[in-house]
Tab-separated table of C-alpha atoms and ligand atoms in Angstrom:
chain	number	residue	atom	x	y	z
I	772	MET	CA	-12.155	-55.480	-132.225
I	773	GLY	CA	-9.980	-56.531	-135.200
I	774	LYS	CA	-6.512	-55.346	-136.080
I	775	TYR	CA	-4.454	-54.713	-139.175
I	776	ILE	CA	-0.916	-56.052	-139.288
I	777	ILE	CA	1.180	-54.149	-141.796
I	778	ASN	CA	4.744	-54.788	-142.901
I	779	GLY	CA	5.766	-51.431	-144.289
I	780	GLY	CA	8.023	-50.520	-147.160
I	781	ASN	CA	6.199	-51.841	-150.238
I	782	ARG	CA	5.717	-49.360	-153.050
I	783	LEU	CA	2.055	-49.375	-154.140
I	784	GLU	CA	1.317	-49.811	-157.798
I	785	GLY	CA	-1.763	-50.663	-159.850
I	786	GLU	CA	-5.425	-49.701	-160.013
I	787	VAL	CA	-8.071	-49.415	-157.352
I	788	ARG	CA	-11.793	-48.731	-157.577
I	789	VAL	CA	-13.441	-46.313	-155.162
I	790	GLU	CA	-16.698	-47.368	-153.509
I	791	GLY	CA	-19.863	-45.300	-153.119
I	792	SER	CA	-19.769	-42.429	-150.649
I	793	LYS	CA	-20.638	-43.158	-147.013
I	794	ASN	CA	-21.687	-39.584	-146.330
I	795	ALA	CA	-23.924	-39.542	-149.411
I	796	VAL	CA	-25.593	-42.911	-148.862
I	797	LEU	CA	-26.522	-42.298	-145.209
I	798	PRO	CA	-28.865	-39.319	-145.862
I	799	ILE	CA	-30.147	-41.075	-148.996
I	800	LEU	CA	-31.125	-44.099	-146.887
I	801	ALA	CA	-32.905	-41.736	-144.498
I	802	ALA	CA	-34.643	-40.115	-147.493
I	803	SER	CA	-35.957	-43.514	-148.584
I	804	ILE	CA	-38.473	-43.215	-145.728
I	805	ILE	CA	-40.178	-40.259	-147.418
I	806	ASN	CA	-41.886	-41.890	-150.426
I	807	GLY	CA	-43.605	-44.710	-148.497
I	808	GLY	CA	-42.597	-46.899	-151.437
I	809	GLU	CA	-39.558	-48.427	-153.079
I	810	SER	CA	-36.081	-46.939	-153.409
I	811	ILE	CA	-33.463	-48.765	-155.449
I	812	ILE	CA	-30.032	-47.478	-154.526
I	813	HIS	CA	-26.937	-48.554	-156.495
I	814	ASN	CA	-23.247	-48.281	-155.560
I	815	VAL	CA	-23.933	-48.774	-151.850
I	816	PRO	CA	-20.679	-49.576	-150.028
I	817	TYR	CA	-20.390	-52.430	-147.487
I	818	LEU	CA	-19.759	-50.445	-144.326
I	819	LYS	CA	-20.523	-50.733	-140.654
I	820	ASP	CA	-22.299	-47.337	-140.696
I	821	VAL	CA	-24.534	-48.452	-143.577
I	822	ASN	CA	-25.383	-51.629	-141.636
I	823	THR	CA	-26.224	-49.642	-138.534
I	824	LEU	CA	-28.640	-47.392	-140.423
I	825	VAL	CA	-30.180	-50.315	-142.316
I	826	ASN	CA	-30.787	-52.075	-138.981
I	827	VAL	CA	-32.605	-48.978	-137.720
I	828	LEU	CA	-34.730	-48.841	-140.881
I	829	ASN	CA	-35.599	-52.533	-140.479
I	830	THR	CA	-36.423	-52.047	-136.789
I	831	ILE	CA	-38.870	-49.213	-137.448
I	832	GLY	CA	-40.681	-51.225	-140.135
I	833	CYS	CA	-38.951	-50.727	-143.506
I	834	SER	CA	-37.695	-53.718	-145.416
I	835	CYS	CA	-34.176	-53.446	-146.794
I	836	SER	CA	-32.386	-55.975	-148.955
I	837	PHE	CA	-28.881	-55.969	-150.424
I	838	GLU	CA	-28.061	-57.513	-153.801
I	839	GLY	CA	-24.425	-56.943	-154.683
I	840	ASN	CA	-23.967	-53.213	-154.164
I	841	THR	CA	-27.641	-52.441	-154.739
I	842	MET	CA	-29.918	-51.815	-151.800
I	843	ILE	CA	-33.687	-51.944	-152.124
I	844	VAL	CA	-35.616	-50.179	-149.381
I	845	ASN	CA	-39.362	-50.491	-149.073
I	846	SER	CA	-40.837	-47.963	-146.656
I	847	SER	CA	-44.541	-48.588	-147.296
I	848	GLY	CA	-47.036	-48.797	-144.429
I	849	GLU	CA	-46.910	-47.313	-140.948
I	850	LEU	CA	-43.450	-47.034	-139.457
I	851	ASN	CA	-42.596	-46.898	-135.757
I	852	ILE	CA	-41.851	-43.269	-134.882
I	853	ASN	CA	-39.648	-44.328	-131.929
I	854	ILE	CA	-36.113	-44.576	-133.240
I	855	PRO	CA	-34.182	-47.149	-131.165
I	856	GLU	CA	-31.625	-45.587	-128.832
I	857	LYS	CA	-28.517	-47.779	-129.263
I	858	PRO	CA	-27.760	-47.098	-132.940
I	859	VAL	CA	-28.264	-43.354	-132.499
I	860	ARG	CA	-25.731	-43.396	-129.657
I	861	GLU	CA	-23.392	-45.559	-131.791
I	862	MET	CA	-23.741	-43.538	-134.962
I	863	ARG	CA	-24.357	-39.863	-134.616
I	864	SER	CA	-25.569	-39.379	-138.170
I	865	SER	CA	-28.755	-41.389	-137.410
I	866	ILE	CA	-30.051	-37.957	-136.370
I	867	ILE	CA	-30.852	-37.303	-140.063
I	868	LEU	CA	-33.789	-39.696	-139.641
I	869	MET	CA	-35.494	-36.887	-137.733
I	870	GLY	CA	-36.237	-34.681	-140.772
I	871	ALA	CA	-37.484	-37.547	-142.941
I	872	MET	CA	-39.735	-39.023	-140.222
I	873	LEU	CA	-41.115	-35.643	-139.251
I	874	GLY	CA	-41.918	-34.835	-142.876
I	875	ARG	CA	-43.798	-38.081	-143.443
I	876	PHE	CA	-45.384	-38.874	-140.038
I	877	LYS	CA	-45.319	-35.402	-138.362
I	878	ARG	CA	-43.858	-37.037	-135.257
I	879	VAL	CA	-40.588	-38.681	-134.254
I	880	LYS	CA	-38.889	-39.599	-130.993
I	881	ILE	CA	-35.132	-40.023	-131.077
I	882	SER	CA	-32.414	-40.064	-128.446
I	883	PHE	CA	-29.902	-37.236	-128.193
I	884	PRO	CA	-26.807	-38.307	-130.126
I	885	GLY	CA	-24.328	-36.734	-127.682
I	886	GLY	CA	-20.646	-36.097	-128.379
I	887	CYS	CA	-18.270	-38.427	-130.158
I	888	GLU	CA	-14.563	-39.147	-130.607
I	889	ILE	CA	-13.870	-36.003	-132.640
I	890	GLY	CA	-15.842	-33.366	-130.769
I	891	LEU	CA	-18.981	-32.268	-128.929
I	892	ARG	CA	-21.043	-32.099	-132.116
I	893	PRO	CA	-24.215	-30.339	-130.949
I	894	ILE	CA	-27.394	-30.447	-133.072
I	895	ASP	CA	-28.689	-26.968	-132.252
I	896	LEU	CA	-28.730	-25.946	-135.934
I	897	HIS	CA	-30.774	-29.035	-136.899
I	898	LEU	CA	-33.341	-28.286	-134.188
I	899	ALA	CA	-33.526	-24.539	-134.931
I	900	GLY	CA	-34.142	-25.295	-138.624
I	901	LEU	CA	-36.890	-27.828	-137.917
I	902	LYS	CA	-38.545	-25.383	-135.483
I	903	LEU	CA	-38.651	-22.761	-138.239
I	904	LEU	CA	-40.533	-25.306	-140.365
I	905	GLY	CA	-43.168	-25.570	-137.627
I	906	ALA	CA	-41.932	-28.462	-135.469
I	907	LYS	CA	-42.437	-28.392	-131.713
I	908	ILE	CA	-39.455	-29.886	-129.999
I	909	VAL	CA	-39.395	-31.191	-126.440
I	910	GLU	CA	-36.137	-32.453	-124.983
I	911	SER	CA	-36.374	-34.633	-121.895
I	912	HIS	CA	-34.382	-37.449	-120.281
I	913	GLY	CA	-31.956	-37.610	-123.198
I	914	TYR	CA	-34.738	-37.864	-125.802
I	915	ILE	CA	-36.029	-35.438	-128.370
I	916	LEU	CA	-39.705	-35.529	-129.240
I	917	CYS	CA	-40.359	-33.620	-132.409
I	918	GLU	CA	-43.905	-33.120	-133.698
I	919	CYS	CA	-46.166	-30.820	-135.694
I	920	ASP	CA	-49.649	-30.631	-137.218
I	921	LYS	CA	-48.072	-29.717	-140.502
I	922	LEU	CA	-44.769	-28.340	-141.710
I	923	HIS	CA	-44.637	-25.032	-143.554
I	924	GLY	CA	-41.864	-23.609	-145.711
I	925	ASN	CA	-39.680	-20.846	-144.289
I	926	GLU	CA	-36.449	-18.970	-144.846
I	927	ILE	CA	-33.692	-20.506	-142.750
I	928	HIS	CA	-30.296	-18.909	-142.351
I	929	LEU	CA	-27.752	-21.339	-140.927
I	930	ASP	CA	-25.198	-19.712	-138.601
I	931	TYR	CA	-22.710	-22.277	-139.908
I	932	PRO	CA	-22.913	-24.396	-143.093
I	933	SER	CA	-23.503	-27.658	-141.213
I	934	VAL	CA	-23.756	-30.706	-143.482
I	935	GLY	CA	-26.133	-32.629	-141.202
I	936	ALA	CA	-28.376	-29.621	-140.479
I	937	THR	CA	-28.661	-28.813	-144.208
I	938	GLU	CA	-29.649	-32.442	-144.896
I	939	ASN	CA	-32.130	-32.685	-142.029
I	940	ILE	CA	-33.859	-29.481	-143.120
I	941	MET	CA	-34.003	-30.639	-146.761
I	942	LEU	CA	-35.465	-34.001	-145.683
I	943	ALA	CA	-38.252	-32.287	-143.749
I	944	ALA	CA	-38.854	-29.370	-146.134
I	945	VAL	CA	-39.648	-31.558	-149.154
I	946	SER	CA	-42.937	-32.459	-147.421
I	947	ALA	CA	-43.682	-28.960	-146.066
I	948	GLU	CA	-46.360	-26.676	-147.431
I	949	GLY	CA	-44.790	-23.890	-149.508
I	950	VAL	CA	-41.222	-22.877	-150.193
I	951	THR	CA	-38.192	-23.268	-147.937
I	952	ILE	CA	-34.976	-21.387	-148.601
I	953	ILE	CA	-31.813	-22.493	-146.797
I	954	GLN	CA	-29.190	-19.730	-146.710
I	955	ASN	CA	-25.546	-20.478	-145.874
I	956	ALA	CA	-26.255	-24.124	-146.648
I	957	ALA	CA	-23.415	-26.668	-146.702
I	958	ARG	CA	-22.053	-27.042	-150.254
I	959	GLU	CA	-20.621	-30.567	-149.998
I	960	PRO	CA	-21.154	-32.847	-153.050
I	961	GLU	CA	-23.140	-35.204	-150.798
I	962	ILE	CA	-25.813	-32.487	-150.484
I	963	ALA	CA	-26.108	-32.253	-154.281
I	964	ASP	CA	-26.432	-36.060	-154.417
I	965	LEU	CA	-29.217	-35.981	-151.820
I	966	GLN	CA	-30.986	-33.304	-153.882
I	967	GLU	CA	-30.732	-35.502	-156.972
I	968	PHE	CA	-32.154	-38.512	-155.125
I	969	LEU	CA	-35.048	-36.478	-153.676
I	970	ASN	CA	-35.806	-34.867	-157.044
I	971	LYS	CA	-35.982	-38.306	-158.700
I	972	MET	CA	-38.572	-39.092	-156.008
I	973	GLY	CA	-40.590	-36.082	-157.175
I	974	ALA	CA	-39.244	-33.332	-154.900
I	975	ARG	CA	-38.590	-29.890	-156.331
I	976	ILE	CA	-35.220	-28.741	-155.023
I	977	THR	CA	-32.709	-26.430	-156.669
I	978	GLY	CA	-29.366	-25.063	-155.511
I	979	GLY	CA	-28.002	-28.196	-153.763
I	980	GLY	CA	-24.210	-27.834	-153.828
I	981	SER	CA	-24.446	-24.030	-153.562
I	982	SER	CA	-24.998	-21.967	-150.436
I	983	THR	CA	-28.666	-21.225	-151.221
I	984	ILE	CA	-31.058	-24.140	-151.549
I	985	ARG	CA	-34.687	-23.690	-152.575
I	986	ILE	CA	-37.204	-26.407	-151.782
I	987	GLN	CA	-40.789	-26.360	-153.020
I	988	GLY	CA	-42.720	-28.748	-150.780
I	989	ILE	CA	-44.938	-31.396	-152.403
I	990	ARG	CA	-47.466	-34.022	-151.234
I	991	GLU	CA	-46.969	-37.094	-153.393
I	992	PHE	CA	-43.666	-38.897	-153.894
I	993	GLN	CA	-42.817	-41.738	-156.238
I	994	ASN	CA	-40.520	-44.774	-156.332
I	995	VAL	CA	-36.933	-43.924	-157.108
I	996	GLU	CA	-33.741	-45.451	-158.533
I	997	HIS	CA	-30.389	-43.781	-157.977
I	998	THR	CA	-26.633	-44.409	-158.075
I	999	VAL	CA	-24.635	-42.982	-155.165
I	1000	ILE	CA	-21.610	-40.771	-155.995
I	1001	PRO	CA	-18.090	-42.123	-155.367
I	1002	ASP	CA	-16.502	-41.497	-151.977
I	1003	ARG	CA	-14.154	-38.513	-152.320
I	1004	ILE	CA	-12.496	-39.202	-148.951
I	1005	VAL	CA	-11.780	-42.841	-149.816
I	1006	ALA	CA	-10.306	-41.620	-153.127
I	1007	GLY	CA	-8.114	-39.151	-151.216
I	1008	THR	CA	-7.013	-41.885	-148.818
I	1009	TYR	CA	-5.787	-44.093	-151.720
I	1010	MET	CA	-4.024	-41.080	-153.223
I	1011	VAL	CA	-2.118	-40.620	-149.971
I	1012	ALA	CA	-1.393	-44.380	-149.889
I	1013	ALA	CA	0.329	-43.960	-153.256
I	1014	ALA	CA	2.139	-40.796	-152.130
I	1015	ILE	CA	3.415	-42.161	-148.819
I	1016	THR	CA	4.905	-45.270	-150.470
I	1017	GLY	CA	6.399	-43.396	-153.454
I	1018	GLY	CA	3.997	-45.380	-155.614
I	1019	LYS	CA	2.092	-45.055	-158.850
I	1020	VAL	CA	-1.637	-45.755	-158.659
I	1021	VAL	CA	-4.678	-45.191	-160.852
I	1022	ILE	CA	-7.826	-44.529	-158.857
I	1023	ARG	CA	-10.970	-45.447	-160.769
I	1024	ASP	CA	-14.553	-44.250	-160.309
I	1025	VAL	CA	-13.901	-40.828	-158.849
I	1026	ILE	CA	-15.303	-37.405	-159.635
I	1027	PRO	CA	-12.075	-35.371	-159.939
I	1028	GLU	CA	-13.993	-32.122	-159.368
I	1029	HIS	CA	-14.904	-33.329	-155.848
I	1030	ILE	CA	-11.300	-33.869	-154.812
I	1031	LYS	CA	-9.742	-30.670	-156.125
I	1032	PRO	CA	-8.558	-29.476	-152.685
I	1033	ILE	CA	-6.863	-32.854	-152.104
I	1034	ILE	CA	-5.283	-32.827	-155.575
I	1035	SER	CA	-4.004	-29.331	-154.902
I	1036	LYS	CA	-2.268	-30.235	-151.592
I	1037	LEU	CA	-0.779	-33.465	-152.963
I	1038	GLY	CA	0.448	-31.504	-155.986
I	1039	GLU	CA	2.158	-29.043	-153.607
I	1040	SER	CA	3.889	-31.982	-151.930
I	1041	GLY	CA	5.459	-32.976	-155.252
I	1042	CYS	CA	3.124	-35.747	-156.502
I	1043	LYS	CA	2.327	-35.833	-160.190
I	1044	ILE	CA	-1.406	-36.136	-160.710
I	1045	TYR	CA	-3.256	-36.830	-163.960
I	1046	ARG	CA	-7.012	-36.517	-164.355
I	1047	HIS	CA	-8.833	-38.532	-166.938
I	1048	ASP	CA	-12.654	-38.619	-166.970
I	1049	GLN	CA	-13.605	-40.661	-163.913
I	1050	SER	CA	-10.035	-41.621	-162.977
I	1051	ILE	CA	-7.059	-40.040	-161.281
I	1052	GLY	CA	-3.486	-41.204	-161.772
I	1053	ILE	CA	-0.983	-40.339	-159.071
I	1054	SER	CA	2.719	-40.956	-159.151
I	1055	CYS	CA	5.188	-39.977	-156.461
I	1056	SER	CA	8.743	-41.072	-156.895
I	1057	LYS	CA	10.555	-39.352	-154.072
I	1058	ARG	CA	10.110	-38.154	-150.496
I	1059	PRO	CA	7.230	-35.646	-150.366
I	1060	ASN	CA	7.825	-31.948	-149.766
I	1061	ALA	CA	6.218	-30.409	-146.713
I	1062	VAL	CA	3.017	-28.490	-147.437
I	1063	GLU	CA	3.317	-25.218	-145.600
I	1064	PHE	CA	-0.262	-24.956	-144.415
I	1065	VAL	CA	-3.228	-27.336	-144.287
I	1066	LYS	CA	-6.350	-25.613	-142.966
I	1067	THR	CA	-9.567	-27.634	-142.871
I	1068	MET	CA	-12.633	-25.781	-144.147
I	1069	PRO	CA	-16.185	-26.562	-145.257
I	1070	TYR	CA	-16.358	-27.662	-148.926
I	1071	PRO	CA	-14.766	-26.619	-151.265
I	1072	GLY	CA	-11.989	-26.105	-148.699
I	1073	PHE	CA	-9.628	-28.866	-147.597
I	1074	PRO	CA	-11.832	-31.548	-145.955
I	1075	THR	CA	-11.488	-32.258	-142.246
I	1076	ASP	CA	-12.058	-35.928	-143.188
I	1077	MET	CA	-8.644	-35.899	-144.958
I	1078	GLN	CA	-6.692	-34.030	-142.264
I	1079	ALA	CA	-5.400	-37.149	-140.485
I	1080	GLN	CA	-4.322	-38.914	-143.701
I	1081	MET	CA	-2.536	-35.776	-144.932
I	1082	MET	CA	-0.819	-35.514	-141.549
I	1083	ALA	CA	0.474	-39.093	-141.883
I	1084	LEU	CA	2.014	-38.081	-145.221
I	1085	MET	CA	3.541	-34.892	-143.834
I	1086	CYS	CA	5.182	-36.922	-141.021
I	1087	THR	CA	7.463	-38.345	-143.737
I	1088	ALA	CA	7.966	-35.086	-145.688
I	1089	LYS	CA	11.003	-32.867	-146.141
I	1090	GLY	CA	10.337	-29.849	-143.910
I	1091	THR	CA	7.658	-28.603	-141.539
I	1092	SER	CA	3.891	-28.377	-142.122
I	1093	ILE	CA	1.289	-26.560	-140.073
I	1094	PHE	CA	-2.229	-27.947	-139.745
I	1095	ILE	CA	-5.210	-25.942	-138.508
I	1096	GLU	CA	-8.354	-27.955	-137.766
I	1097	THR	CA	-11.263	-25.511	-137.887
I	1098	ILE	CA	-14.225	-27.934	-138.074
I	1099	PHE	CA	-13.925	-30.271	-135.073
I	1100	GLU	CA	-12.330	-29.334	-131.754
I	1101	ASN	CA	-10.882	-32.761	-130.938
I	1102	ARG	CA	-9.626	-34.264	-134.162
I	1103	TYR	CA	-5.915	-34.812	-133.481
I	1104	LYS	CA	-6.071	-38.100	-131.552
I	1105	HIS	CA	-4.099	-39.839	-134.294
I	1106	ALA	CA	-1.127	-37.522	-133.569
I	1107	GLU	CA	-0.381	-39.293	-130.280
I	1108	GLU	CA	-0.298	-42.633	-132.119
I	1109	LEU	CA	1.808	-41.275	-135.004
I	1110	ILE	CA	4.317	-40.041	-132.394
I	1111	LYS	CA	4.652	-43.670	-131.177
I	1112	MET	CA	5.792	-44.429	-134.745
I	1113	GLY	CA	8.542	-41.818	-134.556
I	1114	ALA	CA	6.635	-38.790	-135.934
I	1115	ASP	CA	7.551	-35.303	-134.695
I	1116	ILE	CA	4.214	-33.526	-134.006
I	1117	LYS	CA	3.313	-30.782	-131.555
I	1118	ILE	CA	-0.307	-29.864	-130.897
I	1119	GLU	CA	-1.261	-26.373	-129.757
I	1120	GLY	CA	-5.050	-25.999	-129.548
I	1121	ARG	CA	-6.396	-26.119	-133.103
I	1122	ALA	CA	-2.873	-26.172	-134.620
I	1123	ALA	CA	-0.522	-29.091	-135.213
I	1124	ILE	CA	3.097	-28.551	-136.190
I	1125	VAL	CA	4.481	-31.524	-138.057
I	1126	LYS	CA	8.224	-31.810	-138.735
I	1127	GLY	CA	8.912	-34.494	-141.306
I	1128	VAL	CA	11.254	-37.293	-140.193
I	1129	ASN	CA	13.487	-39.520	-142.359
I	1130	ASP	CA	11.778	-42.734	-141.284
I	1131	LEU	CA	8.678	-43.827	-139.401
I	1132	MET	CA	8.997	-47.018	-137.353
I	1133	GLY	CA	6.443	-49.807	-137.019
I	1134	ALA	CA	4.624	-49.801	-133.661
I	1135	HIS	CA	1.462	-51.053	-131.940
I	1136	VAL	CA	-1.058	-48.216	-132.323
I	1137	VAL	CA	-4.749	-47.746	-131.622
I	1138	SER	CA	-7.304	-46.279	-133.978
I	1139	ARG	CA	-9.376	-43.712	-132.015
I	1140	ASP	CA	-11.679	-42.578	-134.812
I	1141	LEU	CA	-12.429	-43.462	-138.421
I	1142	ARG	CA	-10.100	-41.152	-140.381
I	1143	GLY	CA	-7.402	-41.204	-137.705
I	1144	GLY	CA	-7.412	-45.010	-138.016
I	1145	ALA	CA	-6.970	-44.768	-141.792
I	1146	ALA	CA	-4.037	-42.393	-141.218
I	1147	LEU	CA	-2.316	-44.982	-138.998
I	1148	VAL	CA	-2.709	-47.615	-141.732
I	1149	LEU	CA	-1.110	-45.187	-144.221
I	1150	ALA	CA	1.761	-44.490	-141.827
I	1151	GLY	CA	2.186	-48.261	-141.386
I	1152	LEU	CA	2.544	-48.701	-145.157
I	1153	ALA	CA	5.551	-46.362	-145.106
I	1154	ALA	CA	7.088	-47.383	-141.759
I	1155	GLU	CA	10.088	-49.630	-141.255
I	1156	GLY	CA	9.054	-52.989	-139.807
I	1157	THR	CA	5.657	-54.100	-138.520
I	1158	THR	CA	2.757	-51.874	-137.471
I	1159	VAL	CA	-0.307	-53.219	-135.695
I	1160	VAL	CA	-3.393	-50.975	-135.896
I	1161	ASP	CA	-5.976	-51.900	-133.270
I	1162	ASN	CA	-9.721	-51.136	-133.187
I	1163	VAL	CA	-10.313	-51.669	-136.894
I	1164	ASP	CA	-13.912	-52.935	-136.524
I	1165	THR	CA	-14.944	-50.087	-134.262
I	1166	HIS	CA	-13.621	-47.308	-136.451
I	1167	ILE	CA	-12.016	-48.041	-139.841
I	1168	ASP	CA	-14.748	-50.495	-140.951
I	1169	ARG	CA	-17.311	-47.713	-140.425
I	1170	GLY	CA	-16.122	-45.899	-143.524
I	1171	TYR	CA	-13.835	-48.060	-145.712
I	1172	ASP	CA	-15.095	-51.010	-147.762
I	1173	SER	CA	-12.412	-53.763	-147.843
I	1174	LEU	CA	-9.510	-51.396	-147.159
I	1175	ASP	CA	-7.031	-54.246	-146.572
I	1176	THR	CA	-8.086	-56.196	-149.689
I	1177	LYS	CA	-7.800	-53.115	-151.896
I	1178	LEU	CA	-4.404	-52.135	-150.463
I	1179	ARG	CA	-3.162	-55.722	-150.903
I	1180	SER	CA	-4.214	-55.602	-154.563
I	1181	LEU	CA	-1.863	-52.611	-154.907
I	1182	GLY	CA	1.029	-54.563	-153.388
I	1183	ALA	CA	0.758	-53.661	-149.688
I	1184	ASP	CA	1.698	-56.288	-147.093
I	1185	ILE	CA	-1.374	-55.955	-144.854
I	1186	ALA	CA	-3.421	-58.651	-143.135
I	1187	LYS	CA	-6.460	-58.513	-140.880
I	1188	ASP	CA	-6.590	-60.352	-137.585
I	1189	GLU	CA	-10.276	-60.540	-136.566
I	1190	ASN	CA	-9.474	-60.853	-132.818
G	1418	LIG	N1	-22.306	-28.080	-135.500
G	1418	LIG	C1	-22.925	-27.339	-134.524
G	1418	LIG	N2	-24.284	-27.419	-134.428
G	1418	LIG	C2	-25.033	-28.188	-135.253
G	1418	LIG	C3	-24.380	-28.952	-136.251
G	1418	LIG	C4	-23.008	-28.884	-136.350
G	1418	LIG	O1	-22.269	-26.621	-133.759
G	1418	LIG	O2	-26.274	-28.216	-135.099
G	1418	LIG	C5	-20.830	-28.039	-135.586
G	1418	LIG	C6	-20.217	-29.417	-135.310
G	1418	LIG	O3	-20.067	-29.647	-133.934
G	1418	LIG	C7	-18.910	-29.331	-136.043
G	1418	LIG	C8	-19.242	-28.468	-137.250
G	1418	LIG	O4	-20.453	-27.773	-136.929
G	1418	LIG	O5	-17.955	-28.698	-135.250
G	1418	LIG	C9	-19.440	-29.241	-138.536
G	1418	LIG	O6	-20.486	-30.190	-138.388
G	1418	LIG	P1	-21.414	-30.676	-139.583
G	1418	LIG	O7	-22.810	-30.640	-139.107
G	1418	LIG	O8	-21.066	-29.945	-140.831
G	1418	LIG	O9	-20.928	-32.183	-139.741
G	1418	LIG	P2	-21.816	-33.483	-139.653
G	1418	LIG	O10	-23.013	-33.367	-140.511
G	1418	LIG	O11	-21.989	-33.853	-138.227
G	1418	LIG	C10	-20.612	-34.540	-141.718
G	1418	LIG	C11	-19.904	-35.827	-142.022
G	1418	LIG	C12	-18.569	-35.843	-141.295
G	1418	LIG	C13	-17.748	-34.657	-141.770
G	1418	LIG	C14	-18.526	-33.348	-141.530
G	1418	LIG	C15	-17.812	-32.119	-142.060
G	1418	LIG	C16	-21.711	-37.371	-142.381
G	1418	LIG	C17	-22.456	-38.568	-141.936
G	1418	LIG	N3	-20.725	-36.947	-141.588
G	1418	LIG	O12	-20.804	-34.520	-140.309
G	1418	LIG	O13	-17.928	-37.050	-141.673
G	1418	LIG	O14	-16.530	-34.603	-141.070
G	1418	LIG	O15	-19.809	-33.437	-142.162
G	1418	LIG	O16	-17.527	-32.252	-143.392
G	1418	LIG	O17	-21.994	-36.810	-143.436
G	1418	LIG	C18	-16.407	-38.835	-141.458
G	1418	LIG	O18	-16.897	-39.307	-142.492
G	1418	LIG	O19	-15.352	-39.264	-140.926
G	1418	LIG	C19	-17.081	-37.706	-140.802
G	1418	LIG	C20	-16.868	-37.370	-139.545
């Protein structure tokens, strides 16, 4: 399971480099199926979720090799259209394989991903979009069989700007006959990165990163080489690490534009933030001010993936903050653990009321999901005494590459116990 043991109180100082984005690389790995050739992908982070998806790709017949942070995927030849069940149950985002497989082989069988730690997470929008492209979908015994003679372009209006549904539709539509327009598409930077990867492969997509995406389907794809964008949530997590310890940190390899909503909230809390090309400097000398209102929204709103980390910071702030989680219905599990560390938090449905306390205290806490786990590590950095964060392998390692090593390089007293 793995645990982090943190002796809190050290002020973080120095420089840290942000790894490639988990939520960009996962759909890009799925997209590497489409060309039936070679994809060279740079800036791939070492993460459990990346491993899970690479294992699936290997199992269905691709060959994937890692050299440093470069992954080479070869998807030539026939692939097995039956996606193994275990990884899909383990990692919900494997569902994005559906669009890519359907586009290339016109048939895919995949198990229903089901709910997860942060909510029910249905895939109705993915399925409705693929149906509009001509797929026939049969659901039985927990499996989805998706097939078609050919895919055809269509106009698809998403009821909600779902990231995964937008990606799945793009991955299928690049191989469809004619033009597909996705209205109310998700605008996250990871969508624009997927567009760039697909276009380098020969696809003709415009609008990725805006709410209308236009995809002209094509028949032939080519080999591709691409560098994944930096992880904006990892960058935000290190910014909070600096803020919660009253530290001064330079975060390298970020796209400041992608983290504007995080910069804005940390600015409100009293941190001084400097932007310089691909770096962000953050310096926070005193106890943070409470931020009146943190409401999670689809991009470019405040990201749900930073809600837990921001809550850890607000637990130590002067005053009261109100959080509203609008994206996932069950994303406050970290609150219970933060309370064990002395935090004053009340949850009321989608709202959390956080009254800042003078000091957090070290405690034995359990990470229940990826970002919630990161929030507990951040709280541990600020707490008096020792904090043990359990379940690191199951959750935190899914989305942070060498979190403990990077925090140690900034002066944190954190060690990993593999047991
Ligand atoms: N939704 C539906 N029906 C659908 C699809 C989504 O009701 O068919 C609902 C979901 O249940 C959820 C909301 O819409 O309540 C948003 O879901 P979305 O599809 O946008 O999210 P996702 O694609 O499942 C990605 C990230 C998440 C991130 C969300 C929101 C990846 C692999 N995952 O999930 O990342 O929180 O977008 O930004 O890209 C994380 O990294 O910790 C993480 C959870």
